Amino acid sequence: WFETDPVETDLAGKARDVLASGQPFAKVIADGRDLTLEGAAPNEDAQEKAIAAVSRLRGVRIVTNKMGLLPIEDPYRFSAEKNDTGIKLTGFAPGVLAREKLKSSIGAALPGIEVTDTVALARGAPENLNDLVAFGTKQLGRMGEGGFAIVGNTIALSGSALSAEDYAALAMDVEAAGEMISEFNVAPPQADGPYVFQVKQQPDGMVLSGYVSSFDMRKVLSDAAGDNADNQIKVASGSPEAVDWD
């Protein structure tokens, strides 16, 4: 049997430690004072940083680069699905650290909910990936069940809102996001009580209250009631089948 060179063991350990915090994709193979780096990097800049990091270690003689690059994914996809068991993440992330950051940010924004993932690594992420994930996560907090799906630089939302207030806030964010939204398929919540719609004439204008099935209909009714109308209408599911809101 052969005893491992203590210098080789020491350099390999130090190299792995210095890579763990910034370039965890890089794998170290030591041969005496010579180190070989393998693994799939998220980009060429990350390769250069990994080489530079281990080259600075005292005692290293030669660093050989055998690292490759992650495959390119096009279109780039990242999804989160929320149900009563937790949140599951699928799709791609641009690196190990990026994947961990996305997962932890979602968990921090939605505390008390278990977050699991089967996210793979790939290049080609849109520049606004973090912004898209943050936007989708914010909307997940307003849904009982549902999710978001990022494809390229757009995001689709689906599910059911927790409350009328959550649905209103969600719809407002979606409208403000504009072309970033590829699909909006979130159902409003069920009405808290009987599905009614009321109009009362007051001295200073009409008061609208109750429920309607969409924000479009809410706006139509508000416009019809005039500028002085007090619009207290909430959007909710559960409209009687006999009611034709059109």
Short mmCIF file of N, CA, C and O in Angstrom, two decimals, residues 12-127:
data_model
loop_
_atom_site.label_atom_id
_atom_site.label_comp_id
_atom_site.label_asym_id
_atom_site.label_seq_id
_atom_site.Cartn_x
_atom_site.Cartn_y
_atom_site.Cartn_z
N ALA A 12 -4.87 19.80 -1.56
CA ALA A 12 -6.19 19.45 -2.07
C ALA A 12 -7.28 19.94 -1.13
O ALA A 12 -8.31 20.48 -1.57
N GLY A 13 -7.07 19.79 0.17
CA GLY A 13 -8.05 20.25 1.14
C GLY A 13 -8.22 21.76 1.13
O GLY A 13 -9.34 22.28 1.17
N LYS A 14 -7.08 22.48 1.06
CA LYS A 14 -7.15 23.94 1.01
C LYS A 14 -7.83 24.42 -0.28
O LYS A 14 -8.59 25.39 -0.25
N ALA A 15 -7.55 23.73 -1.38
CA ALA A 15 -8.17 24.12 -2.65
C ALA A 15 -9.68 23.91 -2.60
O ALA A 15 -10.45 24.76 -3.07
N ARG A 16 -10.12 22.80 -2.04
CA ARG A 16 -11.56 22.55 -1.94
C ARG A 16 -12.23 23.58 -1.03
O ARG A 16 -13.34 24.03 -1.31
N ASP A 17 -11.55 23.96 0.04
CA ASP A 17 -12.12 24.96 0.95
C ASP A 17 -12.28 26.31 0.26
O ASP A 17 -13.32 26.97 0.42
N VAL A 18 -11.26 26.74 -0.49
CA VAL A 18 -11.32 28.05 -1.11
C VAL A 18 -12.33 28.08 -2.26
O VAL A 18 -12.94 29.11 -2.55
N LEU A 19 -12.56 26.94 -2.89
CA LEU A 19 -13.52 26.87 -3.99
C LEU A 19 -14.97 26.77 -3.49
O LEU A 19 -15.90 27.19 -4.17
N ALA A 20 -15.15 26.22 -2.29
CA ALA A 20 -16.50 25.95 -1.79
C ALA A 20 -17.35 27.21 -1.67
O ALA A 20 -18.57 27.18 -1.89
N SER A 21 -16.72 28.33 -1.34
CA SER A 21 -17.48 29.56 -1.09
C SER A 21 -17.80 30.35 -2.34
O SER A 21 -18.69 31.19 -2.32
N GLY A 22 -17.10 30.08 -3.45
CA GLY A 22 -17.34 30.87 -4.65
C GLY A 22 -17.51 30.11 -5.93
O GLY A 22 -18.27 30.50 -6.81
N GLN A 23 -16.80 28.99 -6.04
CA GLN A 23 -16.86 28.17 -7.26
C GLN A 23 -17.05 26.70 -6.88
O GLN A 23 -16.19 25.85 -7.13
N PRO A 24 -18.20 26.38 -6.27
CA PRO A 24 -18.40 25.02 -5.76
C PRO A 24 -18.53 23.96 -6.86
O PRO A 24 -18.51 22.77 -6.56
N PHE A 25 -18.69 24.40 -8.11
CA PHE A 25 -18.78 23.44 -9.23
C PHE A 25 -17.45 22.76 -9.50
O PHE A 25 -17.39 21.68 -10.09
N ALA A 26 -16.33 23.40 -9.11
CA ALA A 26 -15.00 22.92 -9.47
C ALA A 26 -14.57 21.76 -8.56
O ALA A 26 -14.64 21.86 -7.34
N LYS A 27 -14.12 20.70 -9.17
CA LYS A 27 -13.63 19.53 -8.45
C LYS A 27 -12.11 19.49 -8.55
O LYS A 27 -11.54 19.76 -9.62
N VAL A 28 -11.45 19.15 -7.46
CA VAL A 28 -9.98 19.21 -7.38
C VAL A 28 -9.38 17.81 -7.41
O VAL A 28 -9.80 16.93 -6.65
N ILE A 29 -8.39 17.63 -8.28
CA ILE A 29 -7.58 16.42 -8.29
C ILE A 29 -6.14 16.84 -8.06
O ILE A 29 -5.60 17.68 -8.81
N ALA A 30 -5.52 16.31 -7.02
CA ALA A 30 -4.15 16.70 -6.67
C ALA A 30 -3.15 15.62 -7.04
O ALA A 30 -3.42 14.42 -6.89
N ASP A 31 -2.02 16.06 -7.52
CA ASP A 31 -0.89 15.16 -7.83
C ASP A 31 0.37 15.86 -7.35
O ASP A 31 0.94 16.68 -8.07
N GLY A 32 0.73 15.57 -6.11
CA GLY A 32 1.84 16.30 -5.52
C GLY A 32 1.44 17.75 -5.32
O GLY A 32 0.43 18.06 -4.68
N ARG A 33 2.23 18.66 -5.91
CA ARG A 33 1.92 20.08 -5.82
C ARG A 33 1.13 20.59 -7.02
O ARG A 33 0.87 21.79 -7.14
N ASP A 34 0.76 19.69 -7.92
CA ASP A 34 0.00 20.06 -9.11
C ASP A 34 -1.49 19.76 -8.90
O ASP A 34 -1.85 18.70 -8.39
N LEU A 35 -2.32 20.71 -9.32
CA LEU A 35 -3.76 20.56 -9.16
C LEU A 35 -4.45 20.59 -10.52
O LEU A 35 -4.08 21.36 -11.40
N THR A 36 -5.44 19.73 -10.67
CA THR A 36 -6.28 19.72 -11.87
C THR A 36 -7.70 20.03 -11.45
O THR A 36 -8.21 19.45 -10.49
N LEU A 37 -8.34 20.96 -12.18
CA LEU A 37 -9.72 21.33 -11.89
C LEU A 37 -10.64 20.75 -12.95
O LEU A 37 -10.40 20.90 -14.15
N GLU A 38 -11.70 20.09 -12.48
CA GLU A 38 -12.72 19.53 -13.36
C GLU A 38 -14.09 20.06 -12.93
O GLU A 38 -14.22 20.72 -11.91
N GLY A 39 -15.12 19.73 -13.71
CA GLY A 39 -16.47 20.17 -13.38
C GLY A 39 -17.02 21.08 -14.46
O GLY A 39 -16.30 21.50 -15.37
N ALA A 40 -18.33 21.36 -14.37
CA ALA A 40 -19.02 22.19 -15.36
C ALA A 40 -19.28 23.58 -14.77
O ALA A 40 -20.05 23.73 -13.83
N ALA A 41 -18.62 24.59 -15.33
CA ALA A 41 -18.75 25.95 -14.85
C ALA A 41 -19.95 26.65 -15.48
O ALA A 41 -20.32 26.35 -16.61
N PRO A 42 -20.53 27.63 -14.78
CA PRO A 42 -21.66 28.37 -15.36
C PRO A 42 -21.23 29.30 -16.49
O PRO A 42 -22.05 29.66 -17.33
N ASN A 43 -19.95 29.69 -16.52
CA ASN A 43 -19.44 30.55 -17.59
C ASN A 43 -17.91 30.54 -17.53
O ASN A 43 -17.30 30.02 -16.59
N GLU A 44 -17.28 31.15 -18.54
CA GLU A 44 -15.83 31.18 -18.60
C GLU A 44 -15.23 32.03 -17.49
O GLU A 44 -14.13 31.74 -17.00
N ASP A 45 -15.92 33.08 -17.10
CA ASP A 45 -15.43 33.92 -16.02
C ASP A 45 -15.32 33.12 -14.72
O ASP A 45 -14.35 33.29 -13.96
N ALA A 46 -16.28 32.25 -14.47
CA ALA A 46 -16.25 31.42 -13.27
C ALA A 46 -15.06 30.45 -13.32
O ALA A 46 -14.43 30.17 -12.30
N GLN A 47 -14.75 29.93 -14.51
CA GLN A 47 -13.57 29.07 -14.66
C GLN A 47 -12.31 29.83 -14.27
O GLN A 47 -11.46 29.33 -13.53
N GLU A 48 -12.17 31.05 -14.80
CA GLU A 48 -10.98 31.85 -14.53
C GLU A 48 -10.86 32.17 -13.04
O GLU A 48 -9.75 32.16 -12.48
N LYS A 49 -11.97 32.44 -12.38
CA LYS A 49 -11.95 32.73 -10.95
C LYS A 49 -11.54 31.50 -10.15
O LYS A 49 -10.81 31.61 -9.15
N ALA A 50 -12.00 30.32 -10.58
CA ALA A 50 -11.61 29.09 -9.89
C ALA A 50 -10.12 28.84 -10.02
O ALA A 50 -9.44 28.48 -9.05
N ILE A 51 -9.58 29.04 -11.22
CA ILE A 51 -8.15 28.85 -11.45
C ILE A 51 -7.34 29.83 -10.62
O ILE A 51 -6.36 29.47 -9.98
N ALA A 52 -7.79 31.09 -10.63
CA ALA A 52 -7.07 32.13 -9.87
C ALA A 52 -7.09 31.83 -8.37
O ALA A 52 -6.09 32.03 -7.67
N ALA A 53 -8.22 31.33 -7.87
CA ALA A 53 -8.36 31.07 -6.44
C ALA A 53 -7.38 30.02 -5.95
O ALA A 53 -6.73 30.19 -4.91
N VAL A 54 -7.25 28.93 -6.69
CA VAL A 54 -6.33 27.87 -6.24
C VAL A 54 -4.89 28.20 -6.59
O VAL A 54 -3.96 27.73 -5.91
N SER A 55 -4.68 28.99 -7.62
CA SER A 55 -3.31 29.36 -7.99
C SER A 55 -2.65 30.21 -6.92
O SER A 55 -1.42 30.22 -6.79
N ARG A 56 -3.46 30.93 -6.16
CA ARG A 56 -2.91 31.80 -5.10
C ARG A 56 -2.49 31.03 -3.86
O ARG A 56 -1.83 31.59 -2.97
N LEU A 57 -2.87 29.77 -3.78
CA LEU A 57 -2.52 28.98 -2.60
C LEU A 57 -1.01 28.73 -2.55
O LEU A 57 -0.39 28.37 -3.55
N ARG A 58 -0.45 28.91 -1.40
CA ARG A 58 0.99 28.70 -1.23
C ARG A 58 1.32 27.22 -1.42
O ARG A 58 0.67 26.35 -0.84
N GLY A 59 2.32 26.96 -2.23
CA GLY A 59 2.77 25.59 -2.46
C GLY A 59 2.28 24.98 -3.75
O GLY A 59 2.80 23.95 -4.20
N VAL A 60 1.29 25.60 -4.40
CA VAL A 60 0.78 25.07 -5.66
C VAL A 60 1.77 25.38 -6.78
O VAL A 60 2.22 26.53 -6.93
N ARG A 61 2.08 24.39 -7.59
CA ARG A 61 3.04 24.59 -8.68
C ARG A 61 2.33 24.83 -10.01
O ARG A 61 2.52 25.84 -10.66
N ILE A 62 1.47 23.90 -10.42
CA ILE A 62 0.78 23.99 -11.71
C ILE A 62 -0.71 23.74 -11.49
O ILE A 62 -1.10 22.85 -10.74
N VAL A 63 -1.55 24.54 -12.18
CA VAL A 63 -3.00 24.32 -12.18
C VAL A 63 -3.43 24.02 -13.61
O VAL A 63 -3.23 24.84 -14.51
N THR A 64 -4.00 22.85 -13.80
CA THR A 64 -4.46 22.43 -15.12
C THR A 64 -5.98 22.54 -15.19
O THR A 64 -6.68 22.05 -14.31
N ASN A 65 -6.45 23.20 -16.23
CA ASN A 65 -7.88 23.42 -16.39
C ASN A 65 -8.50 22.34 -17.28
O ASN A 65 -8.25 22.28 -18.48
N LYS A 66 -9.31 21.49 -16.69
CA LYS A 66 -10.09 20.50 -17.44
C LYS A 66 -11.59 20.71 -17.23
O LYS A 66 -12.39 19.79 -17.43
N MET A 67 -11.95 21.93 -16.84
CA MET A 67 -13.35 22.24 -16.60
C MET A 67 -14.07 22.47 -17.93
O MET A 67 -13.50 22.98 -18.89
N GLY A 68 -15.34 22.10 -17.95
CA GLY A 68 -16.20 22.38 -19.09
C GLY A 68 -17.20 23.46 -18.71
O GLY A 68 -17.07 24.13 -17.70
N LEU A 69 -18.21 23.62 -19.55
CA LEU A 69 -19.27 24.59 -19.29
C LEU A 69 -20.61 23.89 -19.20
O LEU A 69 -20.81 22.84 -19.84
N LEU A 70 -21.51 24.44 -18.41
CA LEU A 70 -22.87 23.89 -18.32
C LEU A 70 -23.54 23.96 -19.69
O LEU A 70 -23.23 24.86 -20.49
N PRO A 71 -24.47 23.07 -19.98
CA PRO A 71 -25.20 23.15 -21.24
C PRO A 71 -26.09 24.39 -21.28
O PRO A 71 -26.46 24.93 -20.23
N ILE A 72 -26.40 24.84 -22.47
CA ILE A 72 -27.28 25.98 -22.65
C ILE A 72 -28.73 25.48 -22.76
O ILE A 72 -29.00 24.53 -23.49
N GLU A 73 -29.62 26.13 -22.04
CA GLU A 73 -31.05 25.80 -22.09
C GLU A 73 -31.79 26.96 -22.77
O GLU A 73 -31.68 28.11 -22.34
N ASP A 74 -32.52 26.65 -23.82
CA ASP A 74 -33.25 27.70 -24.55
C ASP A 74 -34.55 27.11 -25.10
O ASP A 74 -34.51 26.18 -25.91
N PRO A 75 -35.72 27.60 -24.66
CA PRO A 75 -35.89 28.70 -23.71
C PRO A 75 -35.60 28.27 -22.28
O PRO A 75 -35.76 27.11 -21.93
N TYR A 76 -35.19 29.23 -21.49
CA TYR A 76 -34.85 28.97 -20.10
C TYR A 76 -36.13 28.89 -19.28
O TYR A 76 -37.02 29.73 -19.43
N ARG A 77 -36.21 27.90 -18.38
CA ARG A 77 -37.43 27.67 -17.63
C ARG A 77 -37.14 27.55 -16.13
O ARG A 77 -36.13 26.99 -15.73
N PHE A 78 -38.06 28.09 -15.34
CA PHE A 78 -38.01 27.93 -13.89
C PHE A 78 -39.43 28.05 -13.37
O PHE A 78 -40.15 28.98 -13.73
N SER A 79 -39.85 27.08 -12.55
CA SER A 79 -41.24 27.05 -12.08
C SER A 79 -41.31 26.78 -10.59
O SER A 79 -40.42 26.13 -10.01
N ALA A 80 -42.37 27.27 -9.98
CA ALA A 80 -42.67 26.98 -8.58
C ALA A 80 -44.14 26.63 -8.47
O ALA A 80 -44.99 27.33 -9.02
N GLU A 81 -44.44 25.55 -7.79
CA GLU A 81 -45.82 25.10 -7.62
C GLU A 81 -46.10 24.93 -6.13
O GLU A 81 -45.38 24.24 -5.41
N LYS A 82 -47.18 25.58 -5.66
CA LYS A 82 -47.54 25.58 -4.25
C LYS A 82 -48.81 24.77 -4.04
O LYS A 82 -49.81 24.96 -4.73
N ASN A 83 -48.78 23.86 -3.06
CA ASN A 83 -49.98 23.14 -2.66
C ASN A 83 -49.94 22.94 -1.15
O ASN A 83 -49.11 23.54 -0.47
N ASP A 84 -50.82 22.09 -0.64
CA ASP A 84 -50.92 21.97 0.82
C ASP A 84 -49.74 21.23 1.44
O ASP A 84 -49.61 21.19 2.67
N THR A 85 -48.84 20.67 0.63
CA THR A 85 -47.65 19.99 1.17
C THR A 85 -46.41 20.86 1.11
O THR A 85 -45.38 20.51 1.70
N GLY A 86 -46.45 21.97 0.39
CA GLY A 86 -45.28 22.83 0.30
C GLY A 86 -45.13 23.42 -1.09
O GLY A 86 -46.08 23.49 -1.87
N ILE A 87 -43.92 23.84 -1.40
CA ILE A 87 -43.60 24.43 -2.70
C ILE A 87 -42.51 23.59 -3.37
O ILE A 87 -41.48 23.30 -2.76
N LYS A 88 -42.75 23.23 -4.62
CA LYS A 88 -41.76 22.47 -5.37
C LYS A 88 -41.22 23.30 -6.51
O LYS A 88 -41.98 23.88 -7.29
N LEU A 89 -39.90 23.37 -6.62
CA LEU A 89 -39.24 24.12 -7.67
C LEU A 89 -38.70 23.18 -8.74
O LEU A 89 -38.11 22.14 -8.42
N THR A 90 -38.89 23.53 -9.98
CA THR A 90 -38.37 22.75 -11.10
C THR A 90 -37.77 23.71 -12.12
O THR A 90 -37.93 24.92 -12.05
N GLY A 91 -37.08 23.14 -13.10
CA GLY A 91 -36.50 23.95 -14.15
C GLY A 91 -34.99 24.03 -14.03
O GLY A 91 -34.33 23.04 -13.71
N PHE A 92 -34.45 25.25 -14.22
CA PHE A 92 -33.01 25.42 -14.29
C PHE A 92 -32.55 26.64 -13.51
O PHE A 92 -33.30 27.60 -13.34
N ALA A 93 -31.30 26.57 -13.06
CA ALA A 93 -30.63 27.70 -12.42
C ALA A 93 -29.24 27.80 -13.02
O ALA A 93 -28.68 26.79 -13.47
N PRO A 94 -28.65 29.00 -13.02
CA PRO A 94 -27.36 29.18 -13.70
C PRO A 94 -26.14 28.70 -12.93
O PRO A 94 -25.02 28.83 -13.42
N GLY A 95 -26.32 28.16 -11.74
CA GLY A 95 -25.19 27.64 -10.98
C GLY A 95 -25.63 27.13 -9.63
O GLY A 95 -26.78 27.34 -9.21
N VAL A 96 -24.70 26.47 -8.92
CA VAL A 96 -25.01 25.90 -7.61
C VAL A 96 -25.41 26.99 -6.63
O VAL A 96 -26.43 26.88 -5.93
N LEU A 97 -24.61 28.05 -6.56
CA LEU A 97 -24.90 29.12 -5.62
C LEU A 97 -26.20 29.84 -5.99
O LEU A 97 -26.98 30.22 -5.11
N ALA A 98 -26.42 30.04 -7.29
CA ALA A 98 -27.66 30.69 -7.74
C ALA A 98 -28.87 29.85 -7.37
O ALA A 98 -29.90 30.39 -6.95
N ARG A 99 -28.75 28.54 -7.52
CA ARG A 99 -29.86 27.65 -7.16
C ARG A 99 -30.17 27.75 -5.67
O ARG A 99 -31.34 27.84 -5.26
N GLU A 100 -29.14 27.74 -4.85
CA GLU A 100 -29.33 27.84 -3.41
C GLU A 100 -29.94 29.18 -3.03
O GLU A 100 -30.81 29.26 -2.14
N LYS A 101 -29.50 30.25 -3.72
CA LYS A 101 -30.02 31.59 -3.41
C LYS A 101 -31.49 31.69 -3.78
O LYS A 101 -32.29 32.26 -3.03
N LEU A 102 -31.88 31.15 -4.94
CA LEU A 102 -33.28 31.20 -5.34
C LEU A 102 -34.15 30.42 -4.36
O LEU A 102 -35.22 30.89 -3.94
N LYS A 103 -33.70 29.25 -3.98
CA LYS A 103 -34.47 28.41 -3.06
C LYS A 103 -34.62 29.09 -1.69
O LYS A 103 -35.71 29.14 -1.11
N SER A 104 -33.52 29.65 -1.18
CA SER A 104 -33.57 30.28 0.14
C SER A 104 -34.40 31.56 0.12
O SER A 104 -35.08 31.87 1.10
N SER A 105 -34.36 32.30 -1.00
CA SER A 105 -35.14 33.54 -1.07
C SER A 105 -36.64 33.24 -1.09
O SER A 105 -37.43 33.96 -0.47
N ILE A 106 -37.03 32.17 -1.76
CA ILE A 106 -38.44 31.78 -1.78
C ILE A 106 -38.87 31.30 -0.39
O ILE A 106 -39.94 31.65 0.11
N GLY A 107 -38.01 30.53 0.26
CA GLY A 107 -38.32 30.07 1.60
C GLY A 107 -38.43 31.20 2.60
O GLY A 107 -39.29 31.20 3.47
N ALA A 108 -37.55 32.21 2.46
CA ALA A 108 -37.58 33.35 3.37
C ALA A 108 -38.83 34.21 3.16
O ALA A 108 -39.38 34.76 4.11
N ALA A 109 -39.27 34.32 1.91
CA ALA A 109 -40.46 35.12 1.61
C ALA A 109 -41.74 34.44 2.03
O ALA A 109 -42.75 35.11 2.29
N LEU A 110 -41.71 33.11 2.12
CA LEU A 110 -42.89 32.34 2.50
C LEU A 110 -42.55 31.41 3.67
O LEU A 110 -42.48 30.19 3.52
N PRO A 111 -42.29 31.99 4.83
CA PRO A 111 -41.85 31.18 5.98
C PRO A 111 -42.91 30.17 6.42
O PRO A 111 -44.11 30.40 6.28
N GLY A 112 -42.42 29.04 6.92
CA GLY A 112 -43.32 28.00 7.40
C GLY A 112 -43.77 27.04 6.34
O GLY A 112 -44.50 26.09 6.63
N ILE A 113 -43.34 27.26 5.10
CA ILE A 113 -43.71 26.37 4.00
C ILE A 113 -42.46 25.65 3.50
O ILE A 113 -41.46 26.29 3.18
N GLU A 114 -42.50 24.34 3.45
CA GLU A 114 -41.35 23.57 3.00
C GLU A 114 -41.12 23.80 1.50
O GLU A 114 -42.04 23.74 0.70
N VAL A 115 -39.87 24.04 1.15
CA VAL A 115 -39.49 24.25 -0.25
C VAL A 115 -38.56 23.12 -0.68
O VAL A 115 -37.50 22.92 -0.07
N THR A 116 -38.95 22.38 -1.70
CA THR A 116 -38.11 21.32 -2.26
C THR A 116 -37.82 21.65 -3.72
O THR A 116 -38.52 22.45 -4.34
N ASP A 117 -36.78 21.02 -4.26
CA ASP A 117 -36.47 21.33 -5.65
C ASP A 117 -35.83 20.16 -6.38
O ASP A 117 -35.19 19.30 -5.78
N THR A 118 -36.05 20.15 -7.69
CA THR A 118 -35.36 19.25 -8.61
C THR A 118 -34.74 20.11 -9.72
O THR A 118 -34.74 19.73 -10.89
N VAL A 119 -34.27 21.27 -9.34
CA VAL A 119 -33.74 22.25 -10.30
C VAL A 119 -32.37 21.79 -10.81
O VAL A 119 -31.46 21.50 -10.02
N ALA A 120 -32.22 21.72 -12.13
CA ALA A 120 -30.96 21.37 -12.75
C ALA A 120 -30.16 22.63 -13.06
O ALA A 120 -30.67 23.76 -12.91
N LEU A 121 -28.93 22.47 -13.50
CA LEU A 121 -28.06 23.60 -13.80
C LEU A 121 -27.88 23.76 -15.31
O LEU A 121 -27.71 22.78 -16.02
N ALA A 122 -27.95 25.00 -15.77
CA ALA A 122 -27.78 25.28 -17.20
C ALA A 122 -27.45 26.75 -17.39
O ALA A 122 -27.82 27.60 -16.58
N ARG A 123 -26.77 27.03 -18.50
CA ARG A 123 -26.55 28.41 -18.90
C ARG A 123 -27.76 28.92 -19.68
O ARG A 123 -28.65 28.15 -20.00
N GLY A 124 -27.75 30.21 -19.96
CA GLY A 124 -28.81 30.79 -20.77
C GLY A 124 -29.90 31.50 -19.99
O GLY A 124 -30.93 31.86 -20.56
N ALA A 125 -29.69 31.71 -18.69
CA ALA A 125 -30.72 32.37 -17.87
C ALA A 125 -30.93 33.81 -18.33
O ALA A 125 -29.97 34.51 -18.66
N PRO A 126 -32.18 34.28 -18.34
CA PRO A 126 -32.43 35.68 -18.69
C PRO A 126 -31.84 36.60 -17.62
O PRO A 126 -31.73 36.21 -16.45
N GLU A 127 -31.49 37.81 -18.02
CA GLU A 127 -30.89 38.75 -17.08
C GLU A 127 -31.84 39.09 -15.93
O GLU A 127 -31.39 39.42 -14.83
#
